């Protein structure tokens, strides 16, 4: 078979892998397709490959709970129009996800779990669809036109939130909750945007809230320090 391009759909199913050899190796620096669909795949397939591989998806992504994404690199979502990201409960592990098209809009249909990965919204619309996220870093400071809709999602953040440049940004926190597992020198830069709930757990060191954000409420636990370096507005604070 020929190598897929960005106008081809890549589909894996129950016939895609031999018994006991359910492995997909990403051996190209950059791979591309339109839609990628793993629905019904069997054998517990594992995605492998050297670090730094990039997979460009112009359309929808549908995973399967049986898929294990063991490689590191970037899933680059680009292309105009409305699209969906449906993990079906599969974790992307250490893979990064980047949203990057000025006329594209991506909506989550299931939770997005990438505990060691970075989520970047460079251009376009990212809609959590009310699904939960578990990510290492959130990055949305490109200055390019972008819309972020958090709805009522719970976002578990392992390190940093970068949103210092809010030019051309439309941000709606909805009734979301950000659970920030902060410690040492970690920082949360919310620019001048309005957030809903922030739950901060800092066991040691000093973490900082940067910029001029507004929060409906902040809850802090742990012996570590939490400092604000800008004009922080909080309607309700609970320190424990």
mmCIF file of C-alpha atoms in Angstrom:
data_model
loop_
_atom_site.group_PDB
_atom_site.id
_atom_site.type_symbol
_atom_site.label_atom_id
_atom_site.label_comp_id
_atom_site.label_asym_id
_atom_site.label_seq_id
_atom_site.Cartn_x
_atom_site.Cartn_y
_atom_site.Cartn_z
ATOM 1 C CA UNK A 1 0.000 0.000 0.000
ATOM 2 C CA UNK A 2 1.139 3.550 -0.626
ATOM 3 C CA UNK A 3 1.964 6.009 2.133
ATOM 4 C CA UNK A 4 -1.193 7.936 3.161
ATOM 5 C CA UNK A 5 -1.428 11.647 2.443
ATOM 6 C CA UNK A 6 -3.600 14.367 3.964
ATOM 7 C CA UNK A 7 -6.482 13.476 1.623
ATOM 8 C CA UNK A 8 -6.517 9.795 2.628
ATOM 9 C CA UNK A 9 -8.395 8.178 5.504
ATOM 10 C CA UNK A 10 -6.429 5.793 7.722
ATOM 11 C CA UNK A 11 -8.620 3.032 9.164
ATOM 12 C CA UNK A 12 -7.607 0.241 11.521
ATOM 13 C CA UNK A 13 -10.027 -2.570 12.353
ATOM 14 C CA UNK A 14 -10.144 -6.166 13.564
ATOM 15 C CA UNK A 15 -8.232 -7.317 10.467
ATOM 16 C CA UNK A 16 -5.394 -4.802 10.705
ATOM 17 C CA UNK A 17 -2.953 -6.704 12.923
ATOM 18 C CA UNK A 18 -1.754 -10.263 13.091
ATOM 19 C CA UNK A 19 -2.394 -12.106 16.341
ATOM 20 C CA UNK A 20 0.390 -11.336 18.832
ATOM 21 C CA UNK A 21 1.930 -8.640 16.642
ATOM 22 C CA UNK A 22 -0.340 -5.662 17.212
ATOM 23 C CA UNK A 23 2.265 -2.919 16.817
ATOM 24 C CA UNK A 24 2.261 0.207 14.683
ATOM 25 C CA UNK A 25 5.671 1.835 14.353
ATOM 26 C CA UNK A 26 5.805 5.484 13.308
ATOM 27 C CA UNK A 27 8.988 5.402 11.224
ATOM 28 C CA UNK A 28 8.488 8.715 9.366
ATOM 29 C CA UNK A 29 9.395 12.101 10.797
ATOM 30 C CA UNK A 30 6.069 13.466 9.533
ATOM 31 C CA UNK A 31 3.021 11.383 8.648
ATOM 32 C CA UNK A 32 -0.317 12.770 7.451
ATOM 33 C CA UNK A 33 -3.890 11.694 6.825
ATOM 34 C CA UNK A 34 -7.417 13.053 6.659
ATOM 35 C CA UNK A 35 -9.465 10.989 9.162
ATOM 36 C CA UNK A 36 -7.901 8.372 11.457
ATOM 37 C CA UNK A 37 -10.200 5.679 12.874
ATOM 38 C CA UNK A 38 -9.281 2.768 15.179
ATOM 39 C CA UNK A 39 -12.853 1.600 15.891
ATOM 40 C CA UNK A 40 -13.093 -2.143 16.553
ATOM 41 C CA UNK A 41 -9.358 -2.808 16.447
ATOM 42 C CA UNK A 42 -8.273 -5.976 18.278
ATOM 43 C CA UNK A 43 -5.103 -7.335 19.827
ATOM 44 C CA UNK A 44 -4.334 -4.347 22.062
ATOM 45 C CA UNK A 45 -2.280 -2.443 19.446
ATOM 46 C CA UNK A 46 0.693 -0.399 20.629
ATOM 47 C CA UNK A 47 1.850 2.710 18.749
ATOM 48 C CA UNK A 48 5.635 3.008 18.884
ATOM 49 C CA UNK A 49 8.321 5.095 17.228
ATOM 50 C CA UNK A 50 11.327 7.277 17.928
ATOM 51 C CA UNK A 51 10.801 10.530 19.785
ATOM 52 C CA UNK A 52 9.781 13.618 17.835
ATOM 53 C CA UNK A 53 7.465 12.034 15.264
ATOM 54 C CA UNK A 54 4.633 14.253 14.010
ATOM 55 C CA UNK A 55 1.260 12.960 12.849
ATOM 56 C CA UNK A 56 -0.819 15.528 10.954
ATOM 57 C CA UNK A 57 -4.574 14.871 10.990
ATOM 58 C CA UNK A 58 -6.740 17.037 8.742
ATOM 59 C CA UNK A 59 -10.034 15.524 9.869
ATOM 60 C CA UNK A 60 -11.403 13.519 12.804
ATOM 61 C CA UNK A 61 -9.536 11.228 15.172
ATOM 62 C CA UNK A 62 -11.331 8.205 16.607
ATOM 63 C CA UNK A 63 -9.313 5.904 18.833
ATOM 64 C CA UNK A 64 -10.291 2.694 20.590
ATOM 65 C CA UNK A 65 -9.921 1.879 24.279
ATOM 66 C CA UNK A 66 -7.624 -1.011 23.279
ATOM 67 C CA UNK A 67 -4.995 1.306 21.760
ATOM 68 C CA UNK A 68 -1.817 2.063 23.724
ATOM 69 C CA UNK A 69 0.037 5.152 22.476
ATOM 70 C CA UNK A 70 3.612 4.453 23.622
ATOM 71 C CA UNK A 71 5.468 6.802 21.268
ATOM 72 C CA UNK A 72 6.384 10.450 21.914
ATOM 73 C CA UNK A 73 5.820 13.266 19.456
ATOM 74 C CA UNK A 74 2.975 15.513 18.326
ATOM 75 C CA UNK A 75 -0.514 14.983 16.995
ATOM 76 C CA UNK A 76 -1.059 18.061 14.832
ATOM 77 C CA UNK A 77 -4.727 18.819 14.123
ATOM 78 C CA UNK A 78 -5.040 21.169 11.184
ATOM 79 C CA UNK A 79 -7.617 21.848 8.490
ATOM 80 C CA UNK A 80 -10.781 23.949 8.161
ATOM 81 C CA UNK A 81 -14.263 23.076 9.414
ATOM 82 C CA UNK A 82 -15.714 21.266 12.407
ATOM 83 C CA UNK A 83 -13.953 18.128 13.598
ATOM 84 C CA UNK A 84 -13.976 15.735 16.551
ATOM 85 C CA UNK A 85 -11.393 14.062 18.762
ATOM 86 C CA UNK A 86 -12.766 10.843 20.229
ATOM 87 C CA UNK A 87 -10.288 8.955 22.401
ATOM 88 C CA UNK A 88 -12.788 6.263 23.471
ATOM 89 C CA UNK A 89 -10.905 6.143 26.778
ATOM 90 C CA UNK A 90 -7.456 5.566 25.277
ATOM 91 C CA UNK A 91 -4.538 7.540 26.731
ATOM 92 C CA UNK A 92 -2.071 9.434 24.555
ATOM 93 C CA UNK A 93 0.576 9.151 27.260
ATOM 94 C CA UNK A 94 3.527 11.411 26.432
ATOM 95 C CA UNK A 95 2.233 12.587 23.058
ATOM 96 C CA UNK A 96 1.555 16.300 22.572
ATOM 97 C CA UNK A 97 -1.593 17.644 20.906
ATOM 98 C CA UNK A 98 -1.581 20.864 18.860
ATOM 99 C CA UNK A 99 -4.643 22.616 17.443
ATOM 100 C CA UNK A 100 -3.581 24.785 14.498
ATOM 101 C CA UNK A 101 -5.890 26.127 11.800
ATOM 102 C CA UNK A 102 -7.588 29.559 11.851
ATOM 103 C CA UNK A 103 -10.825 28.147 10.394
ATOM 104 C CA UNK A 104 -10.827 24.812 12.208
ATOM 105 C CA UNK A 105 -12.906 23.808 15.237
ATOM 106 C CA UNK A 106 -12.197 20.687 17.300
ATOM 107 C CA UNK A 107 -14.572 19.203 19.887
ATOM 108 C CA UNK A 108 -13.749 16.432 22.369
ATOM 109 C CA UNK A 109 -16.183 13.501 22.481
ATOM 110 C CA UNK A 110 -14.378 11.655 25.305
ATOM 111 C CA UNK A 111 -11.833 12.600 27.988
ATOM 112 C CA UNK A 112 -8.375 13.613 26.772
ATOM 113 C CA UNK A 113 -5.659 11.920 28.828
ATOM 114 C CA UNK A 114 -2.025 12.781 28.125
ATOM 115 C CA UNK A 115 -0.472 13.078 31.574
ATOM 116 C CA UNK A 116 3.002 13.777 30.172
ATOM 117 C CA UNK A 117 1.862 15.662 27.069
ATOM 118 C CA UNK A 118 1.419 19.324 26.180
ATOM 119 C CA UNK A 119 -1.865 20.669 24.804
ATOM 120 C CA UNK A 120 -1.325 23.679 22.529
ATOM 121 C CA UNK A 121 -4.080 25.787 20.991
ATOM 122 C CA UNK A 122 -2.210 27.825 18.387
ATOM 123 C CA UNK A 123 -5.088 28.754 16.032
ATOM 124 C CA UNK A 124 -8.727 27.800 15.679
ATOM 125 C CA UNK A 125 -11.350 26.642 18.189
ATOM 126 C CA UNK A 126 -10.858 24.061 20.908
ATOM 127 C CA UNK A 127 -14.060 22.925 22.625
ATOM 128 C CA UNK A 128 -13.764 20.479 25.522
ATOM 129 C CA UNK A 129 -17.354 19.382 24.970
ATOM 130 C CA UNK A 130 -17.651 19.037 28.748
ATOM 131 C CA UNK A 131 -15.063 16.231 28.745
ATOM 132 C CA UNK A 132 -12.274 16.026 31.320
ATOM 133 C CA UNK A 133 -8.612 16.596 30.500
ATOM 134 C CA UNK A 134 -5.449 15.301 32.180
ATOM 135 C CA UNK A 135 -2.434 17.109 30.731
ATOM 136 C CA UNK A 136 1.041 18.231 31.707
ATOM 137 C CA UNK A 137 0.989 21.725 30.172
ATOM 138 C CA UNK A 138 -1.569 23.995 28.517
ATOM 139 C CA UNK A 139 -0.223 26.491 25.969
ATOM 140 C CA UNK A 140 -2.330 29.147 24.236
ATOM 141 C CA UNK A 141 -0.187 32.282 23.951
ATOM 142 C CA UNK A 142 0.396 32.449 20.195
ATOM 143 C CA UNK A 143 -1.447 35.742 19.691
ATOM 144 C CA UNK A 144 -3.186 34.201 16.658
ATOM 145 C CA UNK A 145 -7.020 33.996 16.389
ATOM 146 C CA UNK A 146 -8.146 31.201 18.711
ATOM 147 C CA UNK A 147 -11.176 30.263 20.795
ATOM 148 C CA UNK A 148 -11.095 28.096 23.918
ATOM 149 C CA UNK A 149 -14.321 26.719 25.442
ATOM 150 C CA UNK A 150 -13.906 24.837 28.730
ATOM 151 C CA UNK A 151 -17.619 24.208 29.484
ATOM 152 C CA UNK A 152 -18.011 22.210 32.731
ATOM 153 C CA UNK A 153 -14.832 20.173 32.274
ATOM 154 C CA UNK A 154 -12.316 19.280 34.952
ATOM 155 C CA UNK A 155 -8.787 19.970 33.734
ATOM 156 C CA UNK A 156 -6.020 18.293 35.702
ATOM 157 C CA UNK A 157 -2.792 20.213 35.125
ATOM 158 C CA UNK A 158 0.575 18.688 35.999
ATOM 159 C CA UNK A 159 2.860 21.682 35.415
ATOM 160 C CA UNK A 160 2.233 24.988 33.642
ATOM 161 C CA UNK A 161 -0.590 27.052 32.144
ATOM 162 C CA UNK A 162 0.760 29.480 29.516
ATOM 163 C CA UNK A 163 -1.745 32.096 28.329
ATOM 164 C CA UNK A 164 0.189 35.346 28.770
ATOM 165 C CA UNK A 165 -0.555 36.715 25.293
ATOM 166 C CA UNK A 166 -4.338 37.070 25.024
ATOM 167 C CA UNK A 167 -4.385 38.999 21.737
ATOM 168 C CA UNK A 168 -7.056 37.563 19.388
ATOM 169 C CA UNK A 169 -8.190 35.167 22.117
ATOM 170 C CA UNK A 170 -11.813 34.278 22.884
ATOM 171 C CA UNK A 171 -11.873 32.425 26.185
ATOM 172 C CA UNK A 172 -14.894 31.018 28.013
ATOM 173 C CA UNK A 173 -14.148 29.113 31.210
ATOM 174 C CA UNK A 174 -17.794 28.122 31.697
ATOM 175 C CA UNK A 175 -18.171 26.304 35.016
ATOM 176 C CA UNK A 176 -14.921 24.396 34.622
ATOM 177 C CA UNK A 177 -12.549 23.358 37.378
ATOM 178 C CA UNK A 178 -8.776 23.429 36.940
ATOM 179 C CA UNK A 179 -6.951 21.080 39.312
ATOM 180 C CA UNK A 180 -3.373 22.322 39.403
ATOM 181 C CA UNK A 181 -0.817 19.961 40.916
ATOM 182 C CA UNK A 182 1.719 22.690 41.578
ATOM 183 C CA UNK A 183 5.026 22.641 43.448
ATOM 184 C CA UNK A 184 8.488 24.208 43.433
ATOM 185 C CA UNK A 185 8.711 26.878 40.699
ATOM 186 C CA UNK A 186 5.644 26.020 38.626
ATOM 187 C CA UNK A 187 3.515 28.892 37.327
ATOM 188 C CA UNK A 188 0.011 29.584 36.036
ATOM 189 C CA UNK A 189 -0.243 32.524 33.640
ATOM 190 C CA UNK A 190 -3.863 33.350 32.908
ATOM 191 C CA UNK A 191 -3.345 36.715 31.232
ATOM 192 C CA UNK A 192 -6.318 38.983 31.857
ATOM 193 C CA UNK A 193 -8.949 36.256 31.452
ATOM 194 C CA UNK A 194 -11.817 35.132 33.690
ATOM 195 C CA UNK A 195 -11.685 31.595 35.097
ATOM 196 C CA UNK A 196 -14.140 29.645 37.233
ATOM 197 C CA UNK A 197 -12.652 27.316 39.873
ATOM 198 C CA UNK A 198 -8.957 26.688 40.554
ATOM 199 C CA UNK A 199 -7.943 23.953 42.978
ATOM 200 C CA UNK A 200 -4.231 24.219 43.797
ATOM 201 C CA UNK A 201 -2.262 21.478 45.508
ATOM 202 C CA UNK A 202 1.273 22.586 46.353
ATOM 203 C CA UNK A 203 3.190 20.363 48.721
ATOM 204 C CA UNK A 204 6.502 22.212 48.638
ATOM 205 C CA UNK A 205 8.331 25.251 47.280
ATOM 206 C CA UNK A 206 6.645 28.298 45.778
ATOM 207 C CA UNK A 207 4.252 28.393 42.832
ATOM 208 C CA UNK A 208 3.018 31.597 41.206
ATOM 209 C CA UNK A 209 -0.169 32.934 39.668
ATOM 210 C CA UNK A 210 0.885 35.385 36.959
ATOM 211 C CA UNK A 211 -0.902 38.003 34.893
ATOM 212 C CA UNK A 212 -4.162 39.723 35.875
ATOM 213 C CA UNK A 213 -6.707 36.875 35.904
ATOM 214 C CA UNK A 214 -10.030 36.645 37.711
ATOM 215 C CA UNK A 215 -11.227 33.482 39.448
ATOM 216 C CA UNK A 216 -14.627 32.695 40.884
ATOM 217 C CA UNK A 217 -12.855 30.729 43.621
ATOM 218 C CA UNK A 218 -9.416 29.352 44.512
ATOM 219 C CA UNK A 219 -8.849 26.455 46.891
ATOM 220 C CA UNK A 220 -5.309 25.733 48.061
ATOM 221 C CA UNK A 221 -4.001 22.691 49.901
ATOM 222 C CA UNK A 222 -0.476 21.678 50.938
ATOM 223 C CA UNK A 223 2.442 23.258 52.778
ATOM 224 C CA UNK A 224 3.921 25.000 49.734
ATOM 225 C CA UNK A 225 3.529 28.704 49.013
ATOM 226 C CA UNK A 226 1.266 30.257 46.378
ATOM 227 C CA UNK A 227 2.165 33.776 45.265
ATOM 228 C CA UNK A 228 0.459 36.226 42.898
ATOM 229 C CA UNK A 229 2.702 38.449 40.796
ATOM 230 C CA UNK A 230 0.034 40.553 39.055
ATOM 231 C CA UNK A 231 -3.405 42.026 39.693
ATOM 232 C CA UNK A 232 -5.243 38.895 40.824
ATOM 233 C CA UNK A 233 -8.996 39.008 41.470
ATOM 234 C CA UNK A 234 -10.602 36.179 43.456
ATOM 235 C CA UNK A 235 -14.213 36.176 44.627
ATOM 236 C CA UNK A 236 -13.706 33.362 47.164
ATOM 237 C CA UNK A 237 -10.509 31.918 48.681
ATOM 238 C CA UNK A 238 -10.095 28.792 50.795
ATOM 239 C CA UNK A 239 -6.643 27.963 52.228
ATOM 240 C CA UNK A 240 -6.219 24.604 53.951
#
